[in-house]
Short mmCIF file of C-alpha atoms in Angstrom, two decimals:
data_model
loop_
_atom_site.label_atom_id
_atom_site.label_comp_id
_atom_site.label_asym_id
_atom_site.label_seq_id
_atom_site.Cartn_x
_atom_site.Cartn_y
_atom_site.Cartn_z
CA UNK A 21 0.15 -0.26 0.20
CA UNK A 22 1.52 3.47 -0.67
CA UNK A 23 0.37 6.80 0.67
CA UNK A 24 1.06 10.13 -1.18
CA UNK A 25 1.88 13.55 0.65
CA UNK A 26 0.11 16.50 -0.76
CA UNK A 27 3.01 19.22 -1.51
CA UNK A 28 1.90 22.26 0.56
CA UNK A 29 0.83 25.03 -1.21
CA UNK A 30 1.56 28.74 1.07
CA UNK A 31 -0.12 32.19 -0.22
CA UNK A 32 1.70 35.63 0.59
CA UNK A 33 -0.40 38.08 0.78
CA UNK A 34 2.38 41.23 -0.83
CA UNK A 35 4.29 38.56 -2.22
CA UNK A 36 6.52 41.26 -3.82
CA UNK A 37 7.94 43.03 -0.45
CA UNK A 38 11.61 41.93 -0.08
CA UNK A 39 11.01 40.27 2.71
CA UNK A 40 8.03 38.12 1.29
CA UNK A 41 9.89 37.40 -1.62
CA UNK A 42 12.67 35.81 -0.15
CA UNK A 43 10.12 33.61 1.95
CA UNK A 44 8.83 32.52 -1.21
CA UNK A 45 11.74 31.63 -3.46
CA UNK A 46 13.25 29.55 0.07
CA UNK A 47 9.71 27.75 -0.45
CA UNK A 48 9.70 27.57 -3.92
CA UNK A 49 13.05 26.03 -3.80
CA UNK A 50 11.65 23.52 -1.39
CA UNK A 51 9.76 22.01 -3.63
CA UNK A 52 6.10 23.98 -2.02
CA UNK A 53 3.46 25.03 -4.46
CA UNK A 54 3.56 29.11 -4.33
CA UNK A 55 1.20 31.82 -4.91
CA UNK A 56 0.54 35.38 -3.94
CA UNK A 57 -0.60 38.37 -5.15
CA UNK A 58 0.58 42.32 -4.61
CA UNK A 59 -0.37 45.58 -5.92
CA UNK A 60 1.92 45.74 -9.18
CA UNK A 61 4.31 43.93 -10.82
CA UNK A 62 8.10 44.47 -10.35
CA UNK A 63 11.36 42.69 -10.96
CA UNK A 64 10.88 40.15 -7.75
CA UNK A 65 7.40 38.84 -8.91
CA UNK A 66 8.81 38.31 -12.00
CA UNK A 67 11.53 36.33 -10.70
CA UNK A 68 9.20 34.36 -8.61
CA UNK A 69 6.82 34.01 -12.03
CA UNK A 70 9.83 32.31 -13.76
CA UNK A 71 10.15 30.01 -11.04
CA UNK A 72 6.72 28.76 -10.42
CA UNK A 73 4.74 30.63 -8.14
CA UNK A 74 1.35 32.07 -9.53
CA UNK A 75 0.91 35.48 -8.84
CA UNK A 76 -1.67 38.11 -9.01
CA UNK A 77 -1.89 41.95 -9.00
CA UNK A 78 -4.75 43.60 -6.72
CA UNK A 79 -6.07 42.02 -3.95
CA UNK A 80 -9.19 39.60 -4.40
CA UNK A 81 -10.54 37.05 -2.44
CA UNK A 82 -10.76 34.86 -5.41
CA UNK A 83 -6.56 34.58 -5.53
CA UNK A 84 -6.52 32.76 -2.57
CA UNK A 85 -7.27 28.66 -3.47
CA UNK A 86 -6.52 25.38 -2.30
CA UNK A 87 -4.15 27.26 0.34
CA UNK A 88 -2.56 25.37 2.67
CA UNK A 89 -1.80 28.51 4.41
CA UNK A 90 -1.87 32.22 4.15
CA UNK A 91 1.21 34.62 5.28
CA UNK A 92 0.84 38.27 5.56
CA UNK A 93 3.31 40.85 7.19
CA UNK A 94 2.23 43.81 9.40
CA UNK A 95 2.16 46.19 6.88
CA UNK A 96 -0.90 44.41 5.90
CA UNK A 97 -4.64 46.33 6.57
CA UNK A 98 -6.99 43.62 8.28
CA UNK A 99 -9.42 44.29 5.95
CA UNK A 100 -7.55 42.81 3.22
CA UNK A 101 -10.14 40.41 1.31
CA UNK A 102 -7.66 37.25 0.94
CA UNK A 103 -6.85 37.89 4.60
CA UNK A 104 -10.11 37.89 5.52
CA UNK A 105 -11.81 34.79 3.42
CA UNK A 106 -8.59 33.16 5.16
CA UNK A 107 -10.48 33.80 8.40
CA UNK A 108 -13.92 32.89 7.71
CA UNK A 109 -12.58 30.03 6.16
CA UNK A 110 -10.57 28.61 8.82
CA UNK A 111 -7.47 28.55 6.25
CA UNK A 112 -4.09 28.82 8.82
CA UNK A 113 -2.78 32.39 8.70
CA UNK A 114 0.60 32.62 9.24
CA UNK A 115 2.67 36.97 10.46
CA UNK A 116 5.47 36.72 8.17
CA UNK A 117 8.04 36.24 11.33
CA UNK A 118 5.60 33.03 12.48
CA UNK A 119 6.09 31.35 8.56
CA UNK A 120 9.89 32.05 9.25
CA UNK A 121 9.85 30.46 12.28
CA UNK A 122 8.64 27.47 11.22
CA UNK A 123 10.40 27.23 8.25
CA UNK A 124 13.49 27.05 10.24
CA UNK A 125 12.34 25.26 12.89
CA UNK A 126 14.34 22.03 12.44
CA UNK A 127 17.70 23.74 11.47
CA UNK A 128 19.97 22.47 14.40
CA UNK A 129 22.32 25.47 13.54
CA UNK A 130 20.18 28.20 13.61
CA UNK A 131 21.32 32.37 13.32
CA UNK A 132 19.76 35.23 13.69
CA UNK A 133 20.65 38.64 12.80
CA UNK A 134 19.02 41.44 14.19
CA UNK A 135 19.36 45.08 15.28
CA UNK A 136 18.47 48.43 13.79
CA UNK A 137 20.80 48.51 11.04
CA UNK A 138 23.86 46.11 9.07
CA UNK A 139 21.25 43.02 9.46
CA UNK A 140 21.44 42.35 5.43
CA UNK A 141 25.10 43.14 5.17
CA UNK A 142 26.18 40.59 8.52
CA UNK A 143 23.65 38.12 6.27
CA UNK A 144 25.30 38.67 3.64
CA UNK A 145 28.70 38.21 4.96
CA UNK A 146 28.01 35.46 7.04
CA UNK A 147 26.39 33.72 3.53
CA UNK A 148 29.15 34.01 1.22
CA UNK A 149 32.14 33.06 4.02
CA UNK A 150 30.12 29.93 4.67
CA UNK A 151 29.45 29.42 0.93
CA UNK A 152 32.45 29.24 0.52
CA UNK A 153 33.86 27.15 3.33
CA UNK A 154 31.90 24.36 1.83
CA UNK A 155 28.90 24.73 4.31
CA UNK A 156 26.49 25.16 2.07
CA UNK A 157 23.54 26.95 4.93
CA UNK A 158 20.26 28.07 3.91
CA UNK A 159 19.38 31.53 4.46
CA UNK A 160 16.59 34.24 4.36
CA UNK A 161 18.14 37.93 3.59
CA UNK A 162 16.73 41.43 3.62
CA UNK A 163 18.48 42.00 0.54
CA UNK A 164 19.80 40.40 -2.42
CA UNK A 165 24.09 40.28 -2.42
CA UNK A 166 25.51 40.22 -5.46
CA UNK A 167 27.41 36.90 -4.62
CA UNK A 168 24.11 35.16 -5.05
CA UNK A 169 21.25 34.91 -7.60
CA UNK A 170 18.20 34.94 -4.95
CA UNK A 171 18.27 36.52 -1.23
CA UNK A 172 17.20 33.23 0.03
CA UNK A 173 18.68 30.00 -0.36
CA UNK A 174 17.62 26.57 0.58
CA UNK A 175 20.54 24.39 1.42
CA UNK A 176 21.54 20.81 2.76
CA UNK A 177 22.89 21.79 6.44
CA UNK A 178 22.39 22.01 9.68
CA UNK A 179 23.37 25.68 8.99
CA UNK A 180 20.29 28.50 8.54
CA UNK A 181 20.79 32.12 8.60
CA UNK A 182 18.35 34.47 8.89
CA UNK A 183 17.05 38.51 9.45
CA UNK A 184 14.73 39.04 12.40
CA UNK A 185 12.91 41.92 12.21
CA UNK A 186 12.69 44.09 15.10
CA UNK A 187 10.87 47.07 13.68
CA UNK A 188 7.36 45.34 15.01
CA UNK A 189 9.12 43.65 17.38
CA UNK A 190 8.06 40.34 15.46
CA UNK A 191 11.94 39.00 16.01
CA UNK A 192 10.81 37.51 19.17
CA UNK A 193 8.82 34.63 17.37
CA UNK A 194 11.61 33.47 16.22
CA UNK A 195 14.15 30.34 18.59
CA UNK A 196 17.65 30.66 17.58
CA UNK A 197 20.35 28.60 18.65
CA UNK A 198 23.45 31.75 17.37
CA UNK A 199 22.32 35.59 17.27
CA UNK A 200 24.08 38.46 16.21
CA UNK A 201 22.42 42.00 17.18
CA UNK A 202 24.30 44.43 15.63
CA UNK A 203 23.34 47.72 17.23
CA UNK A 204 20.60 49.27 19.24
CA UNK A 205 19.72 52.95 18.20
CA UNK A 206 15.92 53.65 17.89
CA UNK A 207 13.75 53.50 15.11
CA UNK A 208 10.34 52.49 14.61
CA UNK A 209 9.56 54.34 18.11
CA UNK A 210 5.61 53.12 17.96
CA UNK A 211 6.55 50.19 18.82
CA UNK A 212 8.80 50.46 21.59
CA UNK A 213 6.46 53.28 23.15
CA UNK A 214 8.53 55.79 22.20
CA UNK A 215 11.10 54.46 25.14
CA UNK A 216 14.90 53.14 24.16
CA UNK A 217 14.18 51.56 27.69
CA UNK A 218 11.49 48.98 25.39
CA UNK A 219 13.98 48.40 22.78
CA UNK A 220 16.74 47.69 25.11
CA UNK A 221 14.64 45.17 27.25
CA UNK A 222 12.98 43.83 23.90
CA UNK A 223 16.38 42.67 22.56
CA UNK A 224 17.56 40.86 26.03
CA UNK A 225 14.18 39.03 26.08
CA UNK A 226 15.49 37.88 22.62
CA UNK A 227 18.89 37.13 23.97
CA UNK A 228 18.30 35.71 26.83
CA UNK A 229 15.43 32.63 26.01
CA UNK A 230 16.29 29.31 27.17
CA UNK A 231 17.15 28.65 22.88
CA UNK A 232 19.52 30.60 22.27
CA UNK A 233 22.54 28.56 23.83
CA UNK A 234 25.21 28.72 21.35
CA UNK A 235 27.08 32.20 20.39
CA UNK A 236 25.70 35.74 21.10
CA UNK A 237 27.19 39.00 19.98
CA UNK A 238 26.51 42.41 20.47
CA UNK A 239 27.72 45.32 18.35
CA UNK A 240 28.08 48.86 18.53
CA UNK A 241 29.74 51.45 21.48
CA UNK A 242 26.55 53.92 22.15
CA UNK A 243 25.44 53.86 25.46
CA UNK A 244 22.39 51.95 24.67
CA UNK A 245 24.24 48.65 23.49
CA UNK A 246 26.75 48.82 26.84
CA UNK A 247 23.23 48.84 28.61
CA UNK A 248 22.12 45.75 26.39
CA UNK A 249 25.52 43.73 26.85
CA UNK A 250 25.67 44.18 30.66
CA UNK A 251 21.82 43.20 30.84
CA UNK A 252 22.55 39.90 29.10
CA UNK A 253 25.97 39.15 30.27
CA UNK A 254 24.61 38.84 33.92
CA UNK A 255 22.48 35.94 33.12
CA UNK A 256 24.72 34.91 30.03
CA UNK A 257 28.39 35.60 30.22
CA UNK A 258 29.42 33.83 27.25
CA UNK A 259 28.01 36.86 25.56
CA UNK A 260 30.27 38.79 23.39
CA UNK A 261 30.63 42.72 22.60
CA UNK A 262 32.43 43.78 19.01
CA UNK A 263 33.19 47.09 17.89
CA UNK A 264 35.75 49.55 17.27
CA UNK A 265 36.74 50.60 21.51
CA UNK A 266 39.08 48.85 23.70
CA UNK A 267 37.47 47.79 26.01
CA UNK A 268 34.82 45.75 24.46
CA UNK A 269 35.52 41.70 23.79
CA UNK A 270 35.91 41.84 20.07
CA UNK A 271 37.53 44.42 18.72
CA UNK A 272 38.98 46.40 15.54
CA UNK A 273 42.30 47.54 15.53
CA UNK A 274 45.02 49.33 13.34
CA UNK A 275 41.59 50.44 10.95
CA UNK A 276 42.50 51.77 7.19
CA UNK A 277 40.28 53.30 4.81
CA UNK A 278 41.85 53.49 1.31
CA UNK A 279 40.32 54.02 -2.29
CA UNK A 280 39.22 50.63 -2.52
CA UNK A 281 39.38 48.66 0.30
CA UNK A 282 39.21 49.09 4.08
CA UNK A 283 42.38 47.00 6.41
CA UNK A 284 41.96 46.00 9.65
CA UNK A 285 43.37 43.82 12.17
CA UNK A 286 41.03 42.42 15.07
CA UNK A 287 41.46 40.61 18.61
CA UNK A 288 39.00 38.11 20.26
CA UNK A 289 39.43 37.82 23.63
CA UNK A 290 43.02 39.01 23.37
CA UNK A 291 43.63 36.70 20.80
CA UNK A 292 45.17 38.76 17.45
CA UNK A 293 44.54 38.30 13.86
CA UNK A 294 46.04 40.45 11.28
CA UNK A 295 45.76 41.59 7.90
CA UNK A 296 41.81 41.36 6.71
CA UNK A 297 40.76 43.62 3.72
CA UNK A 298 37.58 44.02 3.05
CA UNK A 299 35.74 45.63 -0.12
CA UNK A 300 32.96 47.25 2.11
CA UNK A 301 33.90 50.96 3.05
CA UNK A 302 33.76 52.71 6.40
CA UNK A 303 34.17 51.84 9.82
CA UNK A 304 30.15 50.98 10.10
CA UNK A 305 30.95 48.27 7.67
CA UNK A 306 33.96 46.89 9.73
CA UNK A 307 32.13 46.59 12.20
CA UNK A 308 29.69 44.01 10.24
CA UNK A 309 32.66 42.62 8.65
CA UNK A 310 34.11 42.16 12.26
CA UNK A 311 30.24 40.28 13.87
CA UNK A 312 30.47 38.00 10.13
CA UNK A 313 34.48 37.38 10.91
CA UNK A 314 34.03 36.42 14.74
CA UNK A 315 30.91 34.30 14.22
CA UNK A 316 33.24 32.30 11.97
CA UNK A 317 36.00 31.68 13.57
CA UNK A 318 33.92 30.55 16.26
CA UNK A 319 32.32 28.30 13.83
CA UNK A 320 35.97 26.32 13.42
CA UNK A 321 36.25 28.17 9.75
CA UNK A 322 40.22 28.81 8.98
CA UNK A 323 41.11 32.00 8.84
CA UNK A 324 42.66 32.00 5.23
CA UNK A 325 39.55 30.88 4.19
CA UNK A 326 37.49 34.15 5.63
CA UNK A 327 40.11 36.57 4.41
CA UNK A 328 39.60 34.56 0.84
CA UNK A 329 36.23 35.02 1.17
CA UNK A 330 35.92 39.01 2.05
CA UNK A 331 38.22 39.78 -1.07
CA UNK A 332 35.51 38.26 -2.98
CA UNK A 333 32.57 39.64 -1.65
CA UNK A 334 30.86 41.55 -4.03
CA UNK A 335 28.45 43.73 -2.12
CA UNK A 336 24.88 44.22 -1.38
CA UNK A 337 22.07 45.99 -4.03
CA UNK A 338 21.92 49.52 -2.50
CA UNK A 339 24.43 49.34 0.21
CA UNK A 340 26.75 51.60 -0.96
CA UNK A 341 27.24 50.32 -4.41
CA UNK A 342 29.72 52.82 -6.59
CA UNK A 343 29.10 53.65 -9.67
CA UNK A 344 31.25 55.40 -12.09
CA UNK A 345 29.52 57.57 -14.69
CA UNK A 346 29.61 60.77 -16.87
CA UNK A 347 27.08 63.59 -16.52
CA UNK A 348 27.61 66.74 -18.71
CA UNK A 349 30.88 65.35 -19.93
CA UNK A 350 32.23 65.06 -16.46
CA UNK A 351 33.79 62.08 -14.63
CA UNK A 352 31.84 61.86 -11.54
CA UNK A 353 31.49 58.96 -9.11
CA UNK A 354 27.78 57.75 -8.44
CA UNK A 355 27.04 55.94 -5.28
CA UNK A 356 23.30 54.51 -4.41
CA UNK A 357 22.68 53.79 -0.87
CA UNK A 358 19.63 52.60 0.80
CA UNK A 359 20.24 53.95 4.53
CA UNK A 360 17.17 56.01 5.07
CA UNK A 361 17.70 56.65 9.57
CA UNK A 362 20.16 59.09 11.08
CA UNK A 363 22.63 56.80 11.96
CA UNK A 364 22.91 54.87 8.74
CA UNK A 365 22.83 58.43 6.86
CA UNK A 366 25.99 59.75 8.68
CA UNK A 367 27.87 56.46 8.91
CA UNK A 368 27.75 56.48 4.73
CA UNK A 369 28.40 59.91 4.71
CA UNK A 370 31.71 59.38 6.74
CA UNK A 371 32.68 56.37 4.42
CA UNK A 372 32.09 58.96 1.64
CA UNK A 373 34.84 61.34 3.32
CA UNK A 374 37.01 58.79 3.72
CA UNK A 375 36.80 57.21 0.50
CA UNK A 376 36.86 60.54 -1.32
CA UNK A 377 38.46 63.25 1.18
CA UNK A 378 38.89 66.11 -1.20
CA UNK A 379 36.21 65.94 -3.74
CA UNK A 380 32.70 67.85 -3.33
CA UNK A 381 30.12 65.88 -2.20
CA UNK A 382 25.98 66.23 -3.70
CA UNK A 383 23.81 64.95 -1.55
CA UNK A 384 20.56 63.70 -2.75
CA UNK A 385 17.93 61.82 0.11
CA UNK A 386 14.62 61.14 -0.17
CA UNK A 387 12.72 60.40 3.98
CA UNK A 388 11.29 57.47 4.36
CA UNK A 389 8.14 56.98 6.36
CA UNK A 390 6.50 60.06 7.87
CA UNK A 391 6.99 58.58 11.67
CA UNK A 392 10.58 58.20 11.63
CA UNK A 393 10.98 61.63 10.31
CA UNK A 394 8.85 63.19 13.16
CA UNK A 395 10.40 61.28 15.53
CA UNK A 396 14.35 62.00 14.40
CA UNK A 397 13.43 65.17 12.50
CA UNK A 398 16.79 66.74 14.35
CA UNK A 399 18.57 64.22 14.16
CA UNK A 400 18.31 64.41 10.53
CA UNK A 401 18.42 67.80 9.96
CA UNK A 402 22.41 67.44 11.96
CA UNK A 403 23.64 64.48 9.33
CA UNK A 404 21.35 66.37 6.44
CA UNK A 405 23.45 69.57 6.86
CA UNK A 406 27.22 68.03 6.09
CA UNK A 407 27.67 67.71 2.53
CA UNK A 408 28.77 70.28 -0.07
CA UNK A 409 24.84 70.49 -2.01
CA UNK A 410 21.99 68.77 -0.18
CA UNK A 411 18.93 67.98 -2.39
CA UNK A 412 16.15 66.41 -0.83
CA UNK A 413 13.35 64.36 -2.78
CA UNK A 414 9.49 64.19 -1.44
CA UNK A 415 8.64 61.75 1.01
CA UNK A 416 8.44 57.92 0.28
CA UNK A 417 5.08 57.22 2.75
CA UNK A 418 5.15 53.52 2.78
CA UNK A 419 1.59 53.30 2.73
CA UNK A 420 1.51 55.64 5.95
CA UNK A 421 -0.77 58.66 6.65
CA UNK A 422 0.64 62.30 5.86
CA UNK A 423 1.71 63.57 9.40
CA UNK A 424 1.93 67.30 9.40
CA UNK A 425 5.42 69.35 10.20
CA UNK A 426 7.53 65.54 8.91
CA UNK A 427 7.27 66.05 5.27
CA UNK A 428 10.46 65.97 3.24
CA UNK A 429 9.49 69.85 2.76
CA UNK A 430 9.85 70.41 6.90
CA UNK A 431 13.31 69.12 6.42
CA UNK A 432 14.22 71.62 3.64
CA UNK A 433 12.77 74.29 5.20
CA UNK A 434 14.58 73.87 8.51
CA UNK A 435 17.58 72.99 6.31
CA UNK A 436 17.50 76.60 4.17
CA UNK A 437 18.24 78.26 7.47
CA UNK A 438 21.59 76.44 7.81
CA UNK A 439 23.11 74.63 4.44
CA UNK A 440 23.80 77.71 1.60
CA UNK A 441 23.04 75.00 -1.37
CA UNK A 442 20.11 73.27 -0.35
CA UNK A 443 17.34 72.21 -3.00
CA UNK A 444 14.22 70.66 -2.88
CA UNK A 445 12.49 68.35 -6.02
CA UNK A 446 9.52 66.25 -6.17
CA UNK A 447 10.38 63.34 -8.19
CA UNK A 448 13.70 61.54 -9.71
CA UNK A 449 13.32 63.23 -13.43
CA UNK A 450 13.17 67.03 -11.50
CA UNK A 451 16.51 65.57 -9.41
CA UNK A 452 17.96 64.34 -12.78
CA UNK A 453 17.37 67.27 -14.19
CA UNK A 454 19.12 69.87 -11.19
CA UNK A 455 22.12 67.33 -10.76
CA UNK A 456 22.83 67.74 -14.47
CA UNK A 457 23.31 71.76 -14.00
CA UNK A 458 25.00 71.40 -10.37
CA UNK A 459 27.42 68.19 -11.14
CA UNK A 460 31.20 69.45 -12.23
CA UNK A 461 34.28 67.38 -12.63
CA UNK A 462 35.51 64.37 -9.90
CA UNK A 463 31.77 65.38 -7.75
CA UNK A 464 30.44 62.43 -5.59
CA UNK A 465 27.23 62.35 -6.00
CA UNK A 466 25.53 60.19 -2.91
CA UNK A 467 21.80 59.03 -3.90
CA UNK A 468 20.19 57.62 -0.52
CA UNK A 469 16.87 56.53 0.80
CA UNK A 470 14.28 53.55 1.18
CA UNK A 471 11.50 54.91 -1.68
CA UNK A 472 11.66 55.33 -4.76
CA UNK A 473 14.94 56.93 -5.31
CA UNK A 474 16.26 53.93 -6.31
CA UNK A 475 15.59 54.46 -9.98
CA UNK A 476 16.84 57.87 -10.01
CA UNK A 477 20.83 55.80 -10.12
CA UNK A 478 19.83 54.35 -13.55
CA UNK A 479 18.76 57.93 -15.03
CA UNK A 480 22.09 59.12 -13.96
CA UNK A 481 24.56 56.08 -15.16
#
């Protein structure tokens, strides 16, 4: 007598998002049936369709047929017709983080990367180094590393690397063995009652869970990070603090930025490892790289294998991607970056000044979310004031309703009192026209933001 096991069918509401598409790709690689819907087509939905997913544009109850489970995100409205149909028909419903926990539960060496910034970079570096070491790790990433075809991979080993999202505290649904907390800066403040203490406690709860029995690495030299380290080490003394300060358990020494590489030595609990060379610029990326190096050394990966993997790492889409282009017959350095938080912006600006110390900088930035602009308004003014020329593009709402006093124009009005060359544009075409007028030979043009400003780079290059 033979039995046939039904292939699971998963339906994703908002399948074209970066996080949801990664889950869908992973499911397709595992041989599961995948369907989904999104408001518009994109490169990601086209990729998923080619891989075998059935995708419908627009949300409608009829899109949901014969699914074993429905997956949604915190950004979805609860009156979504597909979600409501799933409720009415008692179809299993997973929040994205719950489904990520479900997919990863059988991996003995589950590694979760969380923190306010740097998650995608650390995840990508870990996946690349471990792959080069022959470990074939599975991963589900929040961005596309240029060394990989997809931002998810279903490997054949006990290792799995995942991004764990703190923005809605959903990372607490995931149960890893090893964790990296890259930093502790307040963002998505509504989730944490506008209190940094609540965010610190949330990260502490994540690290102190019984399932976290392996390595614990906490980054950043901020006061918040030091508070978190102290709270965790009280209960789990094996937790290690990493970064640039000489009182840390794992630290970078002798950092040097050149035009093409960052060079540094490291120490791990007083043992030295020298001559690491990274293709990623800036001290913030050196910290991200340090986390990946340290964890890989703890997993027994050879130092030379790690060094070779760092040299072959090709970066991540929209994370300080550097192009050379010509504008009005002038040679221009063009940098495309996803940063949308003041700490990320300042780190990128520092990296630009280290890599191109004597060149004029034109910085065009698109604010992302009215809540973030409102909550960090003065911090944005502080970091946006440093470029030679500043161009602000209209805000990208990311499904939020407008908030009075939190528009890009409000940032512009505040900056014009401090900055002699500050401009405002409404869209990418206006931005290109203005940059064409302003750019001169050897300028650096930094295009930055998490919204549709991403399309500006193709107009300029």
